[in-house]
Amino acid sequence: MKLLIGLLFVFMMVGCGDGVEVERGAYSDPDKVFDEALQAHRDGKYEEALRKHIWFHQYALDYQPSLYGVRLSYALSDWRCLATKYPDALVALEYFAEKAEDEIKDGGDVYSVFHDFESINKVLGNEERTIALFEWLDRNDEWLAEKVSNLARPALIDAEKYTLIGKYLDSERELDMLLMQLDVVSSFDVPGAKGGEMEAYAYETFSEDIQTMVAILAKNGRLDEIERVSRKATEKWDDEGFRAQLKLAQRGVFPERKKNNSACCRQSECVESE
């Protein structure tokens, strides 16, 4: 019912095609649409900005799959900023969150749809909804819950649901994946890779992910796994600072999460742009 009310409200107030959604044929160049959405926002053309944000969210990946990250970071950030000035944009965001939740419960493409759901909830500050849906998956389909557990993990950590996180943590498999990812970046033969910013970012990410894993294991008393993960990780990267951070993680201390520097609109900027 709440979803239907939101749909009808946006239809009446915004008139975006069939309800809140915009037809695929309305545009065809996602890069151009995104740039135009940002410009329309800056120019105070909020209805136009919302239409283009909606189209970008629905169809950008059909034309350009490489925009996956932009769609769930820059685009949602500016959309949320738009919502501070144009309430219909908030209704539309909430509509797409509810639509994603319904799709997951109906057995849709769980990973990508859950990623949409989690990302929208993050910009809305509604992480409790991410947790609630993950707990629903845990009760109803543990295989699907395992598929999206990494996406739900930050919200679950913030809520201190360590037992539930640990239930879906396969430390051996996750460690192997992290070590492989580091090997891949180290082997890149492109400017900025080895010894450059790309490699530095890879090691920073590796450090945060390993610390997080070890802290989860510590919260669940999985001491043998802590020893194995720590040993293999430091064999891979024998760094004094990393070892010191690992000692904290072994006591159940989580690392400070990296800030999302990709966000193109912060609340202060929203106010200043008016």
PDB file of C-alpha atoms in Angstrom:
ATOM      1  CA  MET A   1       0.000   0.000   0.000  1.00  0.00           C
ATOM      2  CA  LYS A   2       2.797   2.441   0.905  1.00  0.00           C
ATOM      3  CA  LEU A   3       4.485   1.677  -2.421  1.00  0.00           C
ATOM      4  CA  LEU A   4       1.263   2.346  -4.319  1.00  0.00           C
ATOM      5  CA  ILE A   5       0.678   5.632  -2.507  1.00  0.00           C
ATOM      6  CA  GLY A   6       4.222   6.750  -3.321  1.00  0.00           C
ATOM      7  CA  LEU A   7       3.775   5.771  -6.947  1.00  0.00           C
ATOM      8  CA  LEU A   8       0.509   7.694  -7.288  1.00  0.00           C
ATOM      9  CA  PHE A   9       1.933  10.725  -5.486  1.00  0.00           C
ATOM     10  CA  VAL A  10       4.915  11.016  -7.781  1.00  0.00           C
ATOM     11  CA  PHE A  11       2.712  10.392 -10.806  1.00  0.00           C
ATOM     12  CA  MET A  12       0.507  13.330  -9.862  1.00  0.00           C
ATOM     13  CA  MET A  13       3.284  15.682  -8.768  1.00  0.00           C
ATOM     14  CA  VAL A  14       6.014  14.818 -11.267  1.00  0.00           C
ATOM     15  CA  GLY A  15       4.249  13.081 -14.133  1.00  0.00           C
ATOM     16  CA  CYS A  16       7.165  10.802 -14.968  1.00  0.00           C
ATOM     17  CA  GLY A  17       5.696   8.651 -17.720  1.00  0.00           C
ATOM     18  CA  ASP A  18       3.859   5.614 -16.321  1.00  0.00           C
ATOM     19  CA  GLY A  19       3.996   6.560 -12.665  1.00  0.00           C
ATOM     20  CA  VAL A  20       7.407   7.137 -11.149  1.00  0.00           C
ATOM     21  CA  GLU A  21       9.262   5.318 -13.919  1.00  0.00           C
ATOM     22  CA  VAL A  22      10.541   6.901 -17.142  1.00  0.00           C
ATOM     23  CA  GLU A  23      10.301   5.150 -20.502  1.00  0.00           C
ATOM     24  CA  ARG A  24      13.519   3.619 -21.801  1.00  0.00           C
ATOM     25  CA  GLY A  25      13.253   5.413 -25.128  1.00  0.00           C
ATOM     26  CA  ALA A  26      13.172   8.848 -23.498  1.00  0.00           C
ATOM     27  CA  TYR A  27      16.988   9.082 -23.728  1.00  0.00           C
ATOM     28  CA  SER A  28      19.858   6.994 -25.037  1.00  0.00           C
ATOM     29  CA  ASP A  29      23.186   8.390 -23.792  1.00  0.00           C
ATOM     30  CA  PRO A  30      23.633   7.740 -20.041  1.00  0.00           C
ATOM     31  CA  ASP A  31      26.725   9.934 -19.658  1.00  0.00           C
ATOM     32  CA  LYS A  32      24.892  12.860 -21.233  1.00  0.00           C
ATOM     33  CA  VAL A  33      21.754  12.192 -19.189  1.00  0.00           C
ATOM     34  CA  PHE A  34      23.719  12.163 -15.944  1.00  0.00           C
ATOM     35  CA  ASP A  35      25.546  15.397 -16.785  1.00  0.00           C
ATOM     36  CA  GLU A  36      22.232  17.002 -17.727  1.00  0.00           C
ATOM     37  CA  ALA A  37      20.648  15.823 -14.475  1.00  0.00           C
ATOM     38  CA  LEU A  38      23.428  17.510 -12.486  1.00  0.00           C
ATOM     39  CA  GLN A  39      23.136  20.693 -14.540  1.00  0.00           C
ATOM     40  CA  ALA A  40      19.354  20.776 -14.209  1.00  0.00           C
ATOM     41  CA  HIS A  41      19.762  20.395 -10.456  1.00  0.00           C
ATOM     42  CA  ARG A  42      22.219  23.317 -10.341  1.00  0.00           C
ATOM     43  CA  ASP A  43      19.874  25.423 -12.483  1.00  0.00           C
ATOM     44  CA  GLY A  44      16.919  24.779 -10.197  1.00  0.00           C
ATOM     45  CA  LYS A  45      15.090  22.685 -12.800  1.00  0.00           C
ATOM     46  CA  TYR A  46      14.254  20.051 -10.248  1.00  0.00           C
ATOM     47  CA  GLU A  47      11.547  18.157 -12.121  1.00  0.00           C
ATOM     48  CA  GLU A  48      13.862  17.729 -15.129  1.00  0.00           C
ATOM     49  CA  ALA A  49      16.707  16.652 -12.854  1.00  0.00           C
ATOM     50  CA  LEU A  50      14.509  14.036 -11.215  1.00  0.00           C
ATOM     51  CA  ARG A  51      13.300  12.641 -14.536  1.00  0.00           C
ATOM     52  CA  LYS A  52      16.884  12.182 -15.686  1.00  0.00           C
ATOM     53  CA  HIS A  53      18.022  10.662 -12.397  1.00  0.00           C
ATOM     54  CA  ILE A  54      15.163   8.168 -12.644  1.00  0.00           C
ATOM     55  CA  TRP A  55      16.031   7.251 -16.238  1.00  0.00           C
ATOM     56  CA  PHE A  56      19.713   6.903 -15.348  1.00  0.00           C
ATOM     57  CA  HIS A  57      18.872   4.621 -12.424  1.00  0.00           C
ATOM     58  CA  GLN A  58      16.610   2.451 -14.570  1.00  0.00           C
ATOM     59  CA  TYR A  59      18.511   2.204 -17.846  1.00  0.00           C
ATOM     60  CA  ALA A  60      22.132   3.416 -17.648  1.00  0.00           C
ATOM     61  CA  LEU A  61      23.525  -0.101 -17.319  1.00  0.00           C
ATOM     62  CA  ASP A  62      21.608  -1.271 -20.392  1.00  0.00           C
ATOM     63  CA  TYR A  63      23.794   1.059 -22.447  1.00  0.00           C
ATOM     64  CA  GLN A  64      26.999   1.202 -20.380  1.00  0.00           C
ATOM     65  CA  PRO A  65      27.609  -1.498 -17.725  1.00  0.00           C
ATOM     66  CA  SER A  66      30.793   0.309 -16.610  1.00  0.00           C
ATOM     67  CA  LEU A  67      28.558   2.909 -14.930  1.00  0.00           C
ATOM     68  CA  TYR A  68      27.592   0.401 -12.211  1.00  0.00           C
ATOM     69  CA  GLY A  69      29.620   2.206  -9.560  1.00  0.00           C
ATOM     70  CA  VAL A  70      28.615   5.715 -10.634  1.00  0.00           C
ATOM     71  CA  ARG A  71      24.955   4.715 -10.584  1.00  0.00           C
ATOM     72  CA  LEU A  72      25.130   3.667  -6.931  1.00  0.00           C
ATOM     73  CA  SER A  73      27.416   6.457  -5.688  1.00  0.00           C
ATOM     74  CA  TYR A  74      27.571   9.776  -7.536  1.00  0.00           C
ATOM     75  CA  ALA A  75      24.079   9.466  -8.985  1.00  0.00           C
ATOM     76  CA  LEU A  76      22.332   8.465  -5.759  1.00  0.00           C
ATOM     77  CA  SER A  77      24.262  11.115  -3.829  1.00  0.00           C
ATOM     78  CA  ASP A  78      23.072  13.914  -6.076  1.00  0.00           C
ATOM     79  CA  TRP A  79      19.556  12.460  -6.161  1.00  0.00           C
ATOM     80  CA  ARG A  80      19.478  12.542  -2.354  1.00  0.00           C
ATOM     81  CA  CYS A  81      20.776  16.105  -2.416  1.00  0.00           C
ATOM     82  CA  LEU A  82      18.018  17.010  -4.863  1.00  0.00           C
ATOM     83  CA  ALA A  83      15.512  15.549  -2.405  1.00  0.00           C
ATOM     84  CA  THR A  84      16.520  18.151   0.219  1.00  0.00           C
ATOM     85  CA  LYS A  85      15.064  20.799  -2.087  1.00  0.00           C
ATOM     86  CA  TYR A  86      12.448  18.855  -4.043  1.00  0.00           C
ATOM     87  CA  PRO A  87      10.368  16.441  -1.921  1.00  0.00           C
ATOM     88  CA  ASP A  88       9.176  14.450  -4.938  1.00  0.00           C
ATOM     89  CA  ALA A  89      12.767  13.264  -5.399  1.00  0.00           C
ATOM     90  CA  LEU A  90      12.665  11.712  -1.921  1.00  0.00           C
ATOM     91  CA  VAL A  91       9.379   9.972  -2.692  1.00  0.00           C
ATOM     92  CA  ALA A  92      10.902   8.583  -5.886  1.00  0.00           C
ATOM     93  CA  LEU A  93      13.991   7.292  -4.054  1.00  0.00           C
ATOM     94  CA  GLU A  94      11.819   5.573  -1.475  1.00  0.00           C
ATOM     95  CA  TYR A  95       9.712   4.083  -4.255  1.00  0.00           C
ATOM     96  CA  PHE A  96      12.761   2.448  -5.859  1.00  0.00           C
ATOM     97  CA  ALA A  97      13.896   1.113  -2.475  1.00  0.00           C
ATOM     98  CA  GLU A  98      10.504  -0.473  -1.914  1.00  0.00           C
ATOM     99  CA  LYS A  99      10.403  -1.787  -5.460  1.00  0.00           C
ATOM    100  CA  ALA A 100      13.795  -3.466  -4.933  1.00  0.00           C
ATOM    101  CA  GLU A 101      12.602  -5.010  -1.674  1.00  0.00           C
ATOM    102  CA  ASP A 102       9.522  -6.416  -3.378  1.00  0.00           C
ATOM    103  CA  GLU A 103      11.624  -7.857  -6.209  1.00  0.00           C
ATOM    104  CA  ILE A 104      13.929  -9.601  -3.753  1.00  0.00           C
ATOM    105  CA  LYS A 105      11.034 -11.132  -1.846  1.00  0.00           C
ATOM    106  CA  ASP A 106       9.554 -12.253  -5.163  1.00  0.00           C
ATOM    107  CA  GLY A 107      12.811 -14.033  -6.091  1.00  0.00           C
ATOM    108  CA  GLY A 108      14.381 -11.481  -8.433  1.00  0.00           C
ATOM    109  CA  ASP A 109      18.068 -11.060  -9.346  1.00  0.00           C
ATOM    110  CA  VAL A 110      18.988 -10.905  -5.691  1.00  0.00           C
ATOM    111  CA  TYR A 111      22.551  -9.547  -5.731  1.00  0.00           C
ATOM    112  CA  SER A 112      22.123  -6.560  -8.035  1.00  0.00           C
ATOM    113  CA  VAL A 113      18.693  -5.657  -6.657  1.00  0.00           C
ATOM    114  CA  PHE A 114      19.891  -5.966  -3.049  1.00  0.00           C
ATOM    115  CA  HIS A 115      22.831  -3.722  -3.957  1.00  0.00           C
ATOM    116  CA  ASP A 116      20.338  -1.119  -5.225  1.00  0.00           C
ATOM    117  CA  PHE A 117      18.315  -1.490  -2.035  1.00  0.00           C
ATOM    118  CA  GLU A 118      21.342  -1.229   0.258  1.00  0.00           C
ATOM    119  CA  SER A 119      22.786   1.772  -1.608  1.00  0.00           C
ATOM    120  CA  ILE A 120      19.521   3.717  -1.575  1.00  0.00           C
ATOM    121  CA  ASN A 121      19.040   2.987   2.113  1.00  0.00           C
ATOM    122  CA  LYS A 122      22.578   4.215   2.789  1.00  0.00           C
ATOM    123  CA  VAL A 123      21.990   7.624   1.189  1.00  0.00           C
ATOM    124  CA  LEU A 124      18.619   7.867   2.952  1.00  0.00           C
ATOM    125  CA  GLY A 125      20.079   6.875   6.316  1.00  0.00           C
ATOM    126  CA  ASN A 126      17.719   3.884   6.434  1.00  0.00           C
ATOM    127  CA  GLU A 127      20.240   1.122   7.107  1.00  0.00           C
ATOM    128  CA  GLU A 128      17.768  -0.534   9.476  1.00  0.00           C
ATOM    129  CA  ARG A 129      15.713  -1.484   6.407  1.00  0.00           C
ATOM    130  CA  THR A 130      18.757  -3.192   4.906  1.00  0.00           C
ATOM    131  CA  ILE A 131      19.174  -5.141   8.129  1.00  0.00           C
ATOM    132  CA  ALA A 132      15.483  -6.086   8.260  1.00  0.00           C
ATOM    133  CA  LEU A 133      15.515  -7.428   4.710  1.00  0.00           C
ATOM    134  CA  PHE A 134      18.715  -9.379   5.296  1.00  0.00           C
ATOM    135  CA  GLU A 135      17.195 -10.909   8.413  1.00  0.00           C
ATOM    136  CA  TRP A 136      14.151 -11.854   6.316  1.00  0.00           C
ATOM    137  CA  LEU A 137      16.445 -13.581   3.811  1.00  0.00           C
ATOM    138  CA  ASP A 138      18.241 -15.318   6.675  1.00  0.00           C
ATOM    139  CA  ARG A 139      14.935 -16.735   7.898  1.00  0.00           C
ATOM    140  CA  ASN A 140      13.561 -17.630   4.478  1.00  0.00           C
ATOM    141  CA  ASP A 141      16.481 -18.512   2.206  1.00  0.00           C
ATOM    142  CA  GLU A 142      19.973 -18.849   3.660  1.00  0.00           C
ATOM    143  CA  TRP A 143      21.488 -19.454   0.220  1.00  0.00           C
ATOM    144  CA  LEU A 144      20.263 -16.054  -0.984  1.00  0.00           C
ATOM    145  CA  ALA A 145      21.317 -14.448   2.290  1.00  0.00           C
ATOM    146  CA  GLU A 146      24.833 -15.796   1.758  1.00  0.00           C
ATOM    147  CA  LYS A 147      24.936 -14.265  -1.727  1.00  0.00           C
ATOM    148  CA  VAL A 148      24.329 -10.737  -0.425  1.00  0.00           C
ATOM    149  CA  SER A 149      25.946 -10.998   3.003  1.00  0.00           C
ATOM    150  CA  ASN A 150      28.916  -8.840   1.968  1.00  0.00           C
ATOM    151  CA  LEU A 151      26.539  -6.048   0.930  1.00  0.00           C
ATOM    152  CA  ALA A 152      24.673  -6.155   4.238  1.00  0.00           C
ATOM    153  CA  ARG A 153      27.846  -6.446   6.329  1.00  0.00           C
ATOM    154  CA  PRO A 154      28.519  -2.706   6.992  1.00  0.00           C
ATOM    155  CA  ALA A 155      24.976  -2.126   8.252  1.00  0.00           C
ATOM    156  CA  LEU A 156      25.106  -5.312  10.336  1.00  0.00           C
ATOM    157  CA  ILE A 157      28.429  -4.278  11.882  1.00  0.00           C
ATOM    158  CA  ASP A 158      27.050  -0.863  12.800  1.00  0.00           C
ATOM    159  CA  ALA A 159      24.098  -2.633  14.446  1.00  0.00           C
ATOM    160  CA  GLU A 160      26.500  -5.000  16.273  1.00  0.00           C
ATOM    161  CA  LYS A 161      24.830  -8.112  14.854  1.00  0.00           C
ATOM    162  CA  TYR A 162      28.057 -10.048  15.009  1.00  0.00           C
ATOM    163  CA  THR A 163      26.584 -13.546  15.297  1.00  0.00           C
ATOM    164  CA  LEU A 164      24.512 -13.053  12.158  1.00  0.00           C
ATOM    165  CA  ILE A 165      27.521 -11.677  10.271  1.00  0.00           C
ATOM    166  CA  GLY A 166      29.665 -14.578  11.405  1.00  0.00           C
ATOM    167  CA  LYS A 167      27.097 -17.089  10.223  1.00  0.00           C
ATOM    168  CA  TYR A 168      27.847 -16.095   6.623  1.00  0.00           C
ATOM    169  CA  LEU A 169      31.594 -15.518   6.916  1.00  0.00           C
ATOM    170  CA  ASP A 170      33.684 -18.194   5.191  1.00  0.00           C
ATOM    171  CA  SER A 171      37.095 -16.881   6.215  1.00  0.00           C
ATOM    172  CA  GLU A 172      39.103 -19.313   4.071  1.00  0.00           C
ATOM    173  CA  ARG A 173      37.236 -18.476   0.889  1.00  0.00           C
ATOM    174  CA  GLU A 174      37.203 -14.736   1.610  1.00  0.00           C
ATOM    175  CA  LEU A 175      40.915 -14.677   2.397  1.00  0.00           C
ATOM    176  CA  ASP A 176      41.753 -16.517  -0.834  1.00  0.00           C
ATOM    177  CA  MET A 177      39.690 -13.980  -2.775  1.00  0.00           C
ATOM    178  CA  LEU A 178      41.389 -10.982  -1.133  1.00  0.00           C
ATOM    179  CA  LEU A 179      44.858 -12.413  -1.752  1.00  0.00           C
ATOM    180  CA  MET A 180      43.975 -13.069  -5.384  1.00  0.00           C
ATOM    181  CA  GLN A 181      42.657  -9.530  -5.863  1.00  0.00           C
ATOM    182  CA  LEU A 182      45.890  -8.109  -4.486  1.00  0.00           C
ATOM    183  CA  ASP A 183      47.917 -10.311  -6.851  1.00  0.00           C
ATOM    184  CA  VAL A 184      45.874  -9.108  -9.812  1.00  0.00           C
ATOM    185  CA  VAL A 185      46.480  -5.417  -9.056  1.00  0.00           C
ATOM    186  CA  SER A 186      50.181  -6.021  -8.387  1.00  0.00           C
ATOM    187  CA  SER A 187      50.513  -7.675 -11.784  1.00  0.00           C
ATOM    188  CA  PHE A 188      48.961  -4.795 -13.749  1.00  0.00           C
ATOM    189  CA  ASP A 189      51.373  -3.313 -16.250  1.00  0.00           C
ATOM    190  CA  VAL A 190      49.698   0.076 -16.643  1.00  0.00           C
ATOM    191  CA  PRO A 191      50.603   3.604 -15.485  1.00  0.00           C
ATOM    192  CA  GLY A 192      49.632   4.188 -11.859  1.00  0.00           C
ATOM    193  CA  ALA A 193      49.424   0.479 -11.074  1.00  0.00           C
ATOM    194  CA  LYS A 194      52.514  -1.047  -9.467  1.00  0.00           C
ATOM    195  CA  GLY A 195      54.043   1.436  -7.050  1.00  0.00           C
ATOM    196  CA  GLY A 196      51.354   3.996  -7.877  1.00  0.00           C
ATOM    197  CA  GLU A 197      47.957   5.116  -6.645  1.00  0.00           C
ATOM    198  CA  MET A 198      46.173   1.996  -7.835  1.00  0.00           C
ATOM    199  CA  GLU A 199      48.439  -0.316  -5.864  1.00  0.00           C
ATOM    200  CA  ALA A 200      48.316   1.934  -2.789  1.00  0.00           C
ATOM    201  CA  TYR A 201      44.518   1.858  -2.888  1.00  0.00           C
ATOM    202  CA  ALA A 202      44.566  -1.933  -3.315  1.00  0.00           C
ATOM    203  CA  TYR A 203      46.694  -2.384  -0.190  1.00  0.00           C
ATOM    204  CA  GLU A 204      44.544   0.073   1.771  1.00  0.00           C
ATOM    205  CA  THR A 205      41.436  -1.869   0.793  1.00  0.00           C
ATOM    206  CA  PHE A 206      43.142  -5.194   1.550  1.00  0.00           C
ATOM    207  CA  SER A 207      44.085  -3.928   5.013  1.00  0.00           C
ATOM    208  CA  GLU A 208      40.562  -2.741   5.809  1.00  0.00           C
ATOM    209  CA  ASP A 209      38.951  -5.957   4.551  1.00  0.00           C
ATOM    210  CA  ILE A 210      41.349  -8.210   6.468  1.00  0.00           C
ATOM    211  CA  GLN A 211      40.936  -6.195   9.666  1.00  0.00           C
ATOM    212  CA  THR A 212      37.160  -6.350   9.312  1.00  0.00           C
ATOM    213  CA  MET A 213      37.238 -10.102   8.788  1.00  0.00           C
ATOM    214  CA  VAL A 214      39.510 -10.659  11.786  1.00  0.00           C
ATOM    215  CA  ALA A 215      37.343  -8.453  14.020  1.00  0.00           C
ATOM    216  CA  ILE A 216      34.242 -10.441  13.030  1.00  0.00           C
ATOM    217  CA  LEU A 217      36.065 -13.670  13.836  1.00  0.00           C
ATOM    218  CA  ALA A 218      37.116 -12.213  17.192  1.00  0.00           C
ATOM    219  CA  LYS A 219      33.539 -11.239  18.029  1.00  0.00           C
ATOM    220  CA  ASN A 220      32.546 -14.845  17.335  1.00  0.00           C
ATOM    221  CA  GLY A 221      35.432 -16.465  19.239  1.00  0.00           C
ATOM    222  CA  ARG A 222      36.893 -18.175  16.140  1.00  0.00           C
ATOM    223  CA  LEU A 223      40.480 -18.062  17.387  1.00  0.00           C
ATOM    224  CA  ASP A 224      42.015 -20.669  15.051  1.00  0.00           C
ATOM    225  CA  GLU A 225      40.733 -18.759  12.035  1.00  0.00           C
ATOM    226  CA  ILE A 226      42.088 -15.477  13.414  1.00  0.00           C
ATOM    227  CA  GLU A 227      45.562 -17.008  13.624  1.00  0.00           C
ATOM    228  CA  ARG A 228      45.419 -18.465  10.107  1.00  0.00           C
ATOM    229  CA  VAL A 229      44.051 -15.296   8.460  1.00  0.00           C
ATOM    230  CA  SER A 230      46.521 -13.037  10.275  1.00  0.00           C
ATOM    231  CA  ARG A 231      49.489 -15.261   9.412  1.00  0.00           C
ATOM    232  CA  LYS A 232      48.649 -15.534   5.714  1.00  0.00           C
ATOM    233  CA  ALA A 233      47.812 -11.842   5.417  1.00  0.00           C
ATOM    234  CA  THR A 234      51.086 -10.691   6.990  1.00  0.00           C
ATOM    235  CA  GLU A 235      53.047 -13.180   4.893  1.00  0.00           C
ATOM    236  CA  LYS A 236      51.533 -11.423   1.905  1.00  0.00           C
ATOM    237  CA  TRP A 237      52.103  -7.899   3.231  1.00  0.00           C
ATOM    238  CA  ASP A 238      54.778  -7.631   5.901  1.00  0.00           C
ATOM    239  CA  ASP A 239      54.075  -4.065   6.953  1.00  0.00           C
ATOM    240  CA  GLU A 240      54.557  -2.756  10.490  1.00  0.00           C
ATOM    241  CA  GLY A 241      51.486  -0.543  10.416  1.00  0.00           C
ATOM    242  CA  PHE A 242      49.336  -3.352   9.077  1.00  0.00           C
ATOM    243  CA  ARG A 243      50.544  -5.690  11.849  1.00  0.00           C
ATOM    244  CA  ALA A 244      49.668  -3.093  14.488  1.00  0.00           C
ATOM    245  CA  GLN A 245      46.170  -2.671  13.059  1.00  0.00           C
ATOM    246  CA  LEU A 246      45.714  -6.433  12.958  1.00  0.00           C
ATOM    247  CA  LYS A 247      46.468  -6.650  16.677  1.00  0.00           C
ATOM    248  CA  LEU A 248      43.555  -4.303  17.324  1.00  0.00           C
ATOM    249  CA  ALA A 249      41.300  -6.341  15.041  1.00  0.00           C
ATOM    250  CA  GLN A 250      42.251  -9.503  16.939  1.00  0.00           C
ATOM    251  CA  ARG A 251      40.688  -7.861  19.998  1.00  0.00           C
ATOM    252  CA  GLY A 252      37.460  -7.210  18.096  1.00  0.00           C
ATOM    253  CA  VAL A 253      38.200  -3.602  17.109  1.00  0.00           C
ATOM    254  CA  PHE A 254      36.865  -2.758  13.656  1.00  0.00           C
ATOM    255  CA  PRO A 255      38.836  -0.462  11.334  1.00  0.00           C
ATOM    256  CA  GLU A 256      37.580   2.990  10.532  1.00  0.00           C
ATOM    257  CA  ARG A 257      35.609   2.615   7.343  1.00  0.00           C
ATOM    258  CA  LYS A 258      36.821   4.499   4.280  1.00  0.00           C
ATOM    259  CA  LYS A 259      34.736   7.535   3.476  1.00  0.00           C
ATOM    260  CA  ASN A 260      32.897   7.584   0.190  1.00  0.00           C
ATOM    261  CA  ASN A 261      34.901  10.283  -1.574  1.00  0.00           C
ATOM    262  CA  SER A 262      32.955   9.699  -4.774  1.00  0.00           C
ATOM    263  CA  ALA A 263      29.910  11.478  -3.411  1.00  0.00           C
ATOM    264  CA  CYS A 264      29.279  14.446  -5.672  1.00  0.00           C
ATOM    265  CA  CYS A 265      26.939  16.221  -3.329  1.00  0.00           C
ATOM    266  CA  ARG A 266      27.361  16.714   0.391  1.00  0.00           C
ATOM    267  CA  GLN A 267      24.741  18.337   2.554  1.00  0.00           C
ATOM    268  CA  SER A 268      26.800  21.552   2.857  1.00  0.00           C
ATOM    269  CA  GLU A 269      27.017  21.748  -0.917  1.00  0.00           C
ATOM    270  CA  CYS A 270      23.261  21.254  -1.155  1.00  0.00           C
ATOM    271  CA  VAL A 271      22.735  24.327   0.992  1.00  0.00           C
ATOM    272  CA  GLU A 272      25.392  26.403  -0.758  1.00  0.00           C
ATOM    273  CA  SER A 273      24.027  25.664  -4.217  1.00  0.00           C
ATOM    274  CA  GLU A 274      20.613  27.091  -3.454  1.00  0.00           C
TER     275      GLU A 274
END
